[in-house]
Coordinates of C-alpha atoms in Angstrom, one line a residue:
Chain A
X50 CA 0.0 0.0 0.0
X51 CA 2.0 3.3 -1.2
X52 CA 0.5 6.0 0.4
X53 CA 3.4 8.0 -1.3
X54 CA 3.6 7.7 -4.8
X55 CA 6.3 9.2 -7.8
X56 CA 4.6 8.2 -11.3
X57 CA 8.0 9.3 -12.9
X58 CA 10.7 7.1 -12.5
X59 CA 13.3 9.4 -14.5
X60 CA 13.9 12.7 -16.0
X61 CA 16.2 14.2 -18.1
X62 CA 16.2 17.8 -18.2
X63 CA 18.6 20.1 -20.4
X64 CA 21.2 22.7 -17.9
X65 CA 19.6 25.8 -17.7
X66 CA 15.6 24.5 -17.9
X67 CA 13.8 23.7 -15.3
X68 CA 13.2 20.6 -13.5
X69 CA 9.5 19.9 -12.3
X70 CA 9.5 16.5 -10.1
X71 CA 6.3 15.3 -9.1
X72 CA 4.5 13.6 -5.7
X73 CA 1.2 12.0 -5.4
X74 CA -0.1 11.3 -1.9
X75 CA -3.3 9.0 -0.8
X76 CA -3.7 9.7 2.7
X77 CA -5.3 13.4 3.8
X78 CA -3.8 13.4 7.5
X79 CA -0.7 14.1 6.0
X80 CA 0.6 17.1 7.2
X81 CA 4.2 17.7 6.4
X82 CA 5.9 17.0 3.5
X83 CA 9.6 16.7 2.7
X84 CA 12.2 16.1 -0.3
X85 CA 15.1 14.2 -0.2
X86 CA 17.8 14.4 -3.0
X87 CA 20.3 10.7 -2.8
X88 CA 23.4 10.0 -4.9
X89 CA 24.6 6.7 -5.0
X90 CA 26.3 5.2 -2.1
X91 CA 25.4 7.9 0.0
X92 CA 22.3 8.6 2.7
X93 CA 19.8 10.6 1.0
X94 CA 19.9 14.6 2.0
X95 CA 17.0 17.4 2.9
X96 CA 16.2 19.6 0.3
X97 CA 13.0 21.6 1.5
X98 CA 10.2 20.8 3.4
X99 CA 6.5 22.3 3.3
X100 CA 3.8 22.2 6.4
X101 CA 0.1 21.8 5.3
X102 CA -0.6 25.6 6.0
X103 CA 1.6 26.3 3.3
X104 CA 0.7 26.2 -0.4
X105 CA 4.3 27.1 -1.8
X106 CA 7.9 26.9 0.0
X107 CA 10.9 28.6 -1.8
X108 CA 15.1 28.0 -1.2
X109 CA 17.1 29.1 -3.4
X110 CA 16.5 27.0 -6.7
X111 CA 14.5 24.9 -5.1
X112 CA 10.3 25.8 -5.2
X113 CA 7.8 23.1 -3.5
X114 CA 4.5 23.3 -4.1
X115 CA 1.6 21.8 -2.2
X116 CA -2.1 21.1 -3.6
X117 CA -3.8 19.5 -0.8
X118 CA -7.1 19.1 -2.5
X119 CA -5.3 17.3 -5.2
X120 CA -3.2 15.4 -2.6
X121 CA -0.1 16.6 -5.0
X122 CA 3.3 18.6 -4.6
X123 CA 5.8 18.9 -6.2
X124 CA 9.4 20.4 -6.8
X125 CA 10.8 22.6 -8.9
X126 CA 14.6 23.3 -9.5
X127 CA 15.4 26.3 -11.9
X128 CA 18.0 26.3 -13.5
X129 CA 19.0 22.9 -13.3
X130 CA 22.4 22.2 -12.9
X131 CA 24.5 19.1 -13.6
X132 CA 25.3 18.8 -9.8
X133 CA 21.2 18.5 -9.3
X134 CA 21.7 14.6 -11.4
X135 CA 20.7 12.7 -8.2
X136 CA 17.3 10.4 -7.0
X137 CA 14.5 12.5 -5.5
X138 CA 12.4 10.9 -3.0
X139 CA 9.1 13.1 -1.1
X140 CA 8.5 12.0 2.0
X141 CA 5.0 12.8 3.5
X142 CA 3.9 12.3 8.0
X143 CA 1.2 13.1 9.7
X144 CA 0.8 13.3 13.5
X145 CA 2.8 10.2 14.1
X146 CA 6.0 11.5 15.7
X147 CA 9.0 10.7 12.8
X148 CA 7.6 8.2 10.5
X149 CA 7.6 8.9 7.3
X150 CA 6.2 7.2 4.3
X151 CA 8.5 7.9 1.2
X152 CA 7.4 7.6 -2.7
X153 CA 9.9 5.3 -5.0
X154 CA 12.2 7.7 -6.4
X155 CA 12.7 10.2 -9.4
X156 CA 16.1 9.5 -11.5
X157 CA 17.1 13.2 -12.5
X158 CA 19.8 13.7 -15.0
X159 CA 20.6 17.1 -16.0
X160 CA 22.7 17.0 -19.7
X161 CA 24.9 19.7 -20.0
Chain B
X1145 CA 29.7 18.0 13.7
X1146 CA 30.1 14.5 13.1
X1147 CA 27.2 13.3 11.1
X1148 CA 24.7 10.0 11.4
X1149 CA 27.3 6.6 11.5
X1150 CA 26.2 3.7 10.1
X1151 CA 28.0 0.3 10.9
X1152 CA 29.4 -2.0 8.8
X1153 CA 28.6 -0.8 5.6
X1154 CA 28.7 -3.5 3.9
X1155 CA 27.7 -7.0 4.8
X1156 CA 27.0 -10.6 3.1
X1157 CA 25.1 -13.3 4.9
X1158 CA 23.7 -16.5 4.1
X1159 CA 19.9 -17.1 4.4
X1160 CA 18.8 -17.9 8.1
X1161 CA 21.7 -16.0 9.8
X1162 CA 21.2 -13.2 11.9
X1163 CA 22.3 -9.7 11.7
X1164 CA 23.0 -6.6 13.8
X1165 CA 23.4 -3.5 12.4
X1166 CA 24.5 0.0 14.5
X1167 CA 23.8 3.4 14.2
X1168 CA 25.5 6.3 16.1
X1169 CA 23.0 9.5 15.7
X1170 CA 24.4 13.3 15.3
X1171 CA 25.1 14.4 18.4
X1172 CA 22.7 15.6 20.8
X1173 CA 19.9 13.8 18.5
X1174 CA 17.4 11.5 20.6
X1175 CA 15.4 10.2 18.2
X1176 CA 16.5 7.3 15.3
X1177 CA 14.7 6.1 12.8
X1178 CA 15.5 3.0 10.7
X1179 CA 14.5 2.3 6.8
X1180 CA 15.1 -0.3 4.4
X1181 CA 15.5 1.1 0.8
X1182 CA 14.7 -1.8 -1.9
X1183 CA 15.0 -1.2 -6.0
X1184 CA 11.0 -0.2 -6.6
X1185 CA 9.9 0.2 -3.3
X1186 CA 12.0 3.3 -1.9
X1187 CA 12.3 3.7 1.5
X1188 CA 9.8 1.4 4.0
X1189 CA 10.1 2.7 7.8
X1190 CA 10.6 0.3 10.2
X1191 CA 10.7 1.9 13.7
X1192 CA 11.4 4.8 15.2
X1193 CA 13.0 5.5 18.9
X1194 CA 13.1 8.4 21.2
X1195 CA 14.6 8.7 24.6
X1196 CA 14.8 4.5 24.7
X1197 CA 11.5 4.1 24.0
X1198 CA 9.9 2.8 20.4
X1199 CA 7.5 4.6 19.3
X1200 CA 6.2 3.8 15.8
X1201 CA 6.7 0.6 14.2
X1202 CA 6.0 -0.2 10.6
X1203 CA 4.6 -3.1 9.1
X1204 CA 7.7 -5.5 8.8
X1205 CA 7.1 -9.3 10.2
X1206 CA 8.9 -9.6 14.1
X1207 CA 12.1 -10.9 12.6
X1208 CA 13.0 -7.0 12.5
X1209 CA 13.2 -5.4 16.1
X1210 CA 15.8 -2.7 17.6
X1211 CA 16.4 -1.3 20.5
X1212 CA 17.9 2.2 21.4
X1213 CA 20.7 3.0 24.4
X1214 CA 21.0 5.6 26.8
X1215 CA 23.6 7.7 24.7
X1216 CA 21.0 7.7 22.0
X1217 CA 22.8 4.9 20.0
X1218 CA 20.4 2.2 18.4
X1219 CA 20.9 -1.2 17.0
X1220 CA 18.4 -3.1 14.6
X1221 CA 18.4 -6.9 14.3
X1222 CA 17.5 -9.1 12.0
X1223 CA 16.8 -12.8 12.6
X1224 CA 16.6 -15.6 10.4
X1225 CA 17.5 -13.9 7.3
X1226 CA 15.8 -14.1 3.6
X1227 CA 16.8 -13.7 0.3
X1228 CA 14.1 -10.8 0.4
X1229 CA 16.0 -9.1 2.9
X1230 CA 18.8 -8.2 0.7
X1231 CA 18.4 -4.0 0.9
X1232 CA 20.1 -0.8 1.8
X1233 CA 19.0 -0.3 5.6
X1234 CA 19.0 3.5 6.9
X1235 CA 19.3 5.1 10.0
X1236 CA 18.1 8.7 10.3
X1237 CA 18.6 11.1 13.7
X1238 CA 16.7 14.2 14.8
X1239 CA 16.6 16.4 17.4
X1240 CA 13.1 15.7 18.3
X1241 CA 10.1 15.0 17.0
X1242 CA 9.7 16.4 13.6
X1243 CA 5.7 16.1 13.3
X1244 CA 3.2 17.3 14.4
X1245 CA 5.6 20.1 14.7
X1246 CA 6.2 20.1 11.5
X1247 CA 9.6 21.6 11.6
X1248 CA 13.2 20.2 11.0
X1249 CA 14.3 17.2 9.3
X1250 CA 15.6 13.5 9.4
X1251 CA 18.9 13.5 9.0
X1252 CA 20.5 10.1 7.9
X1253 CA 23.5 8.3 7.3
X1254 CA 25.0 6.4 4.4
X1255 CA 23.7 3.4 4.9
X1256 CA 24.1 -0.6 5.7
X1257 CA 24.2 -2.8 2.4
X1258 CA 23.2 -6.1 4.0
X1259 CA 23.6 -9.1 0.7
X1260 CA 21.6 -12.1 1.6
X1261 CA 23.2 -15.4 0.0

């Protein structure tokens, strides 16, 4: 049962363009949202988070966005950048302390 | 500061052993969290500690169990070992209780590569 899903497993995006990753979730007492960014053989790494109260959360190049009617964020990186070639993995909680229920993963390459 | 440790890294077993993996949290951190990562299925929580105490589980069979020291360190354990539990496992430390708070974040480390044979 993934209550945290990522339709896309890759994306290649050209330097420069941006880079629009995307999060479906099932369950509406989620409350708190995070992204992860992984490259191999390492733990995976906060990017940016978003509470429920929030519809939009900005760092830097990085942009989340939350629709919580359409249980749906998402995150946008402008411009990409070749360093940004890593797996992205949302993670979504609700009240339950820190357990989080992460989708599968979003293979971004960024040509140059 | 020294970030989440993870110990061994890397490990091969043969089906039916048992294995205990370690995890030293950032400093100051009281809570760990443990997650297996397999190909398809990203990361599947298995429990969470906090002060000693567990406080979530996730749905993995009883094999799976942990248990969390004074100095915040945990351990997880895996009995009788499958073929199916051939993964990445993850520890991840926080400061305190990230939800329903909804501040801060998991931070984790690199990661035990457990090979089941």
């Amino acid at each position: 049962d993934q209550q945290v899903k990522q339709n896309s497993p890759s994306l290649s995006v050209q330097e420069g363009r941006i880079s629009i990753l995307n999060c479906d979730y099932t369950n509406s007492m989620f409350d708190y949202f995070l992204w992860y960014k992984k490259y191999p053989a390492e733990g995976p790494t906060f990017l940016i988070s978003i509470s429920s109260i929030k519809d939009k959360n900005e760092d830097g190049r990085f942009t989340v966005f939350l629709n919580k009617s359409a249980k749906h964020l998402s995150l946008h990186i402008v411009p990409s950048q070749p360093g940004d070639s890593a797996v992205y993995f949302c993670a979504a909680s609700g009240d339950t302390g820190n357990q989080f229920y992460f989708g599968t993963g979003t293979s971004l390459t960024v040509i140059p | 500061k020294a970030g989440v440790t993870q110990t061994p890294r890397y490990l091969i077993k043969t089906r039916g052993q048992q294995v205990t993996l370690s995890c030293s949290p950032i400093s100051g951190h009281r809570s760990v969290s443990w997650y297996q990562q397999t190909p398809g299925q990203g990361l599947q929580f298995l429990f969470e500690y906090f002060s000693e105490t567990q406080r979530n589980k996730g749905n993995f069979p009883g094999r799976f169990s942990g248990r969390q020291f004074s100095n915040s360190r945990s351990e997880m354990n895996v009995s009788t070992l499958e073929l199916g539990d051939s993964a990445l496992y993850l520890c991840a430390s926080s400061r305190t209780v990230v939800a329903p708070s909804n501040t801060g974040e998991l931070f984790f480390g690199e990661g035990s590569r457990l090979t089941v044979l």
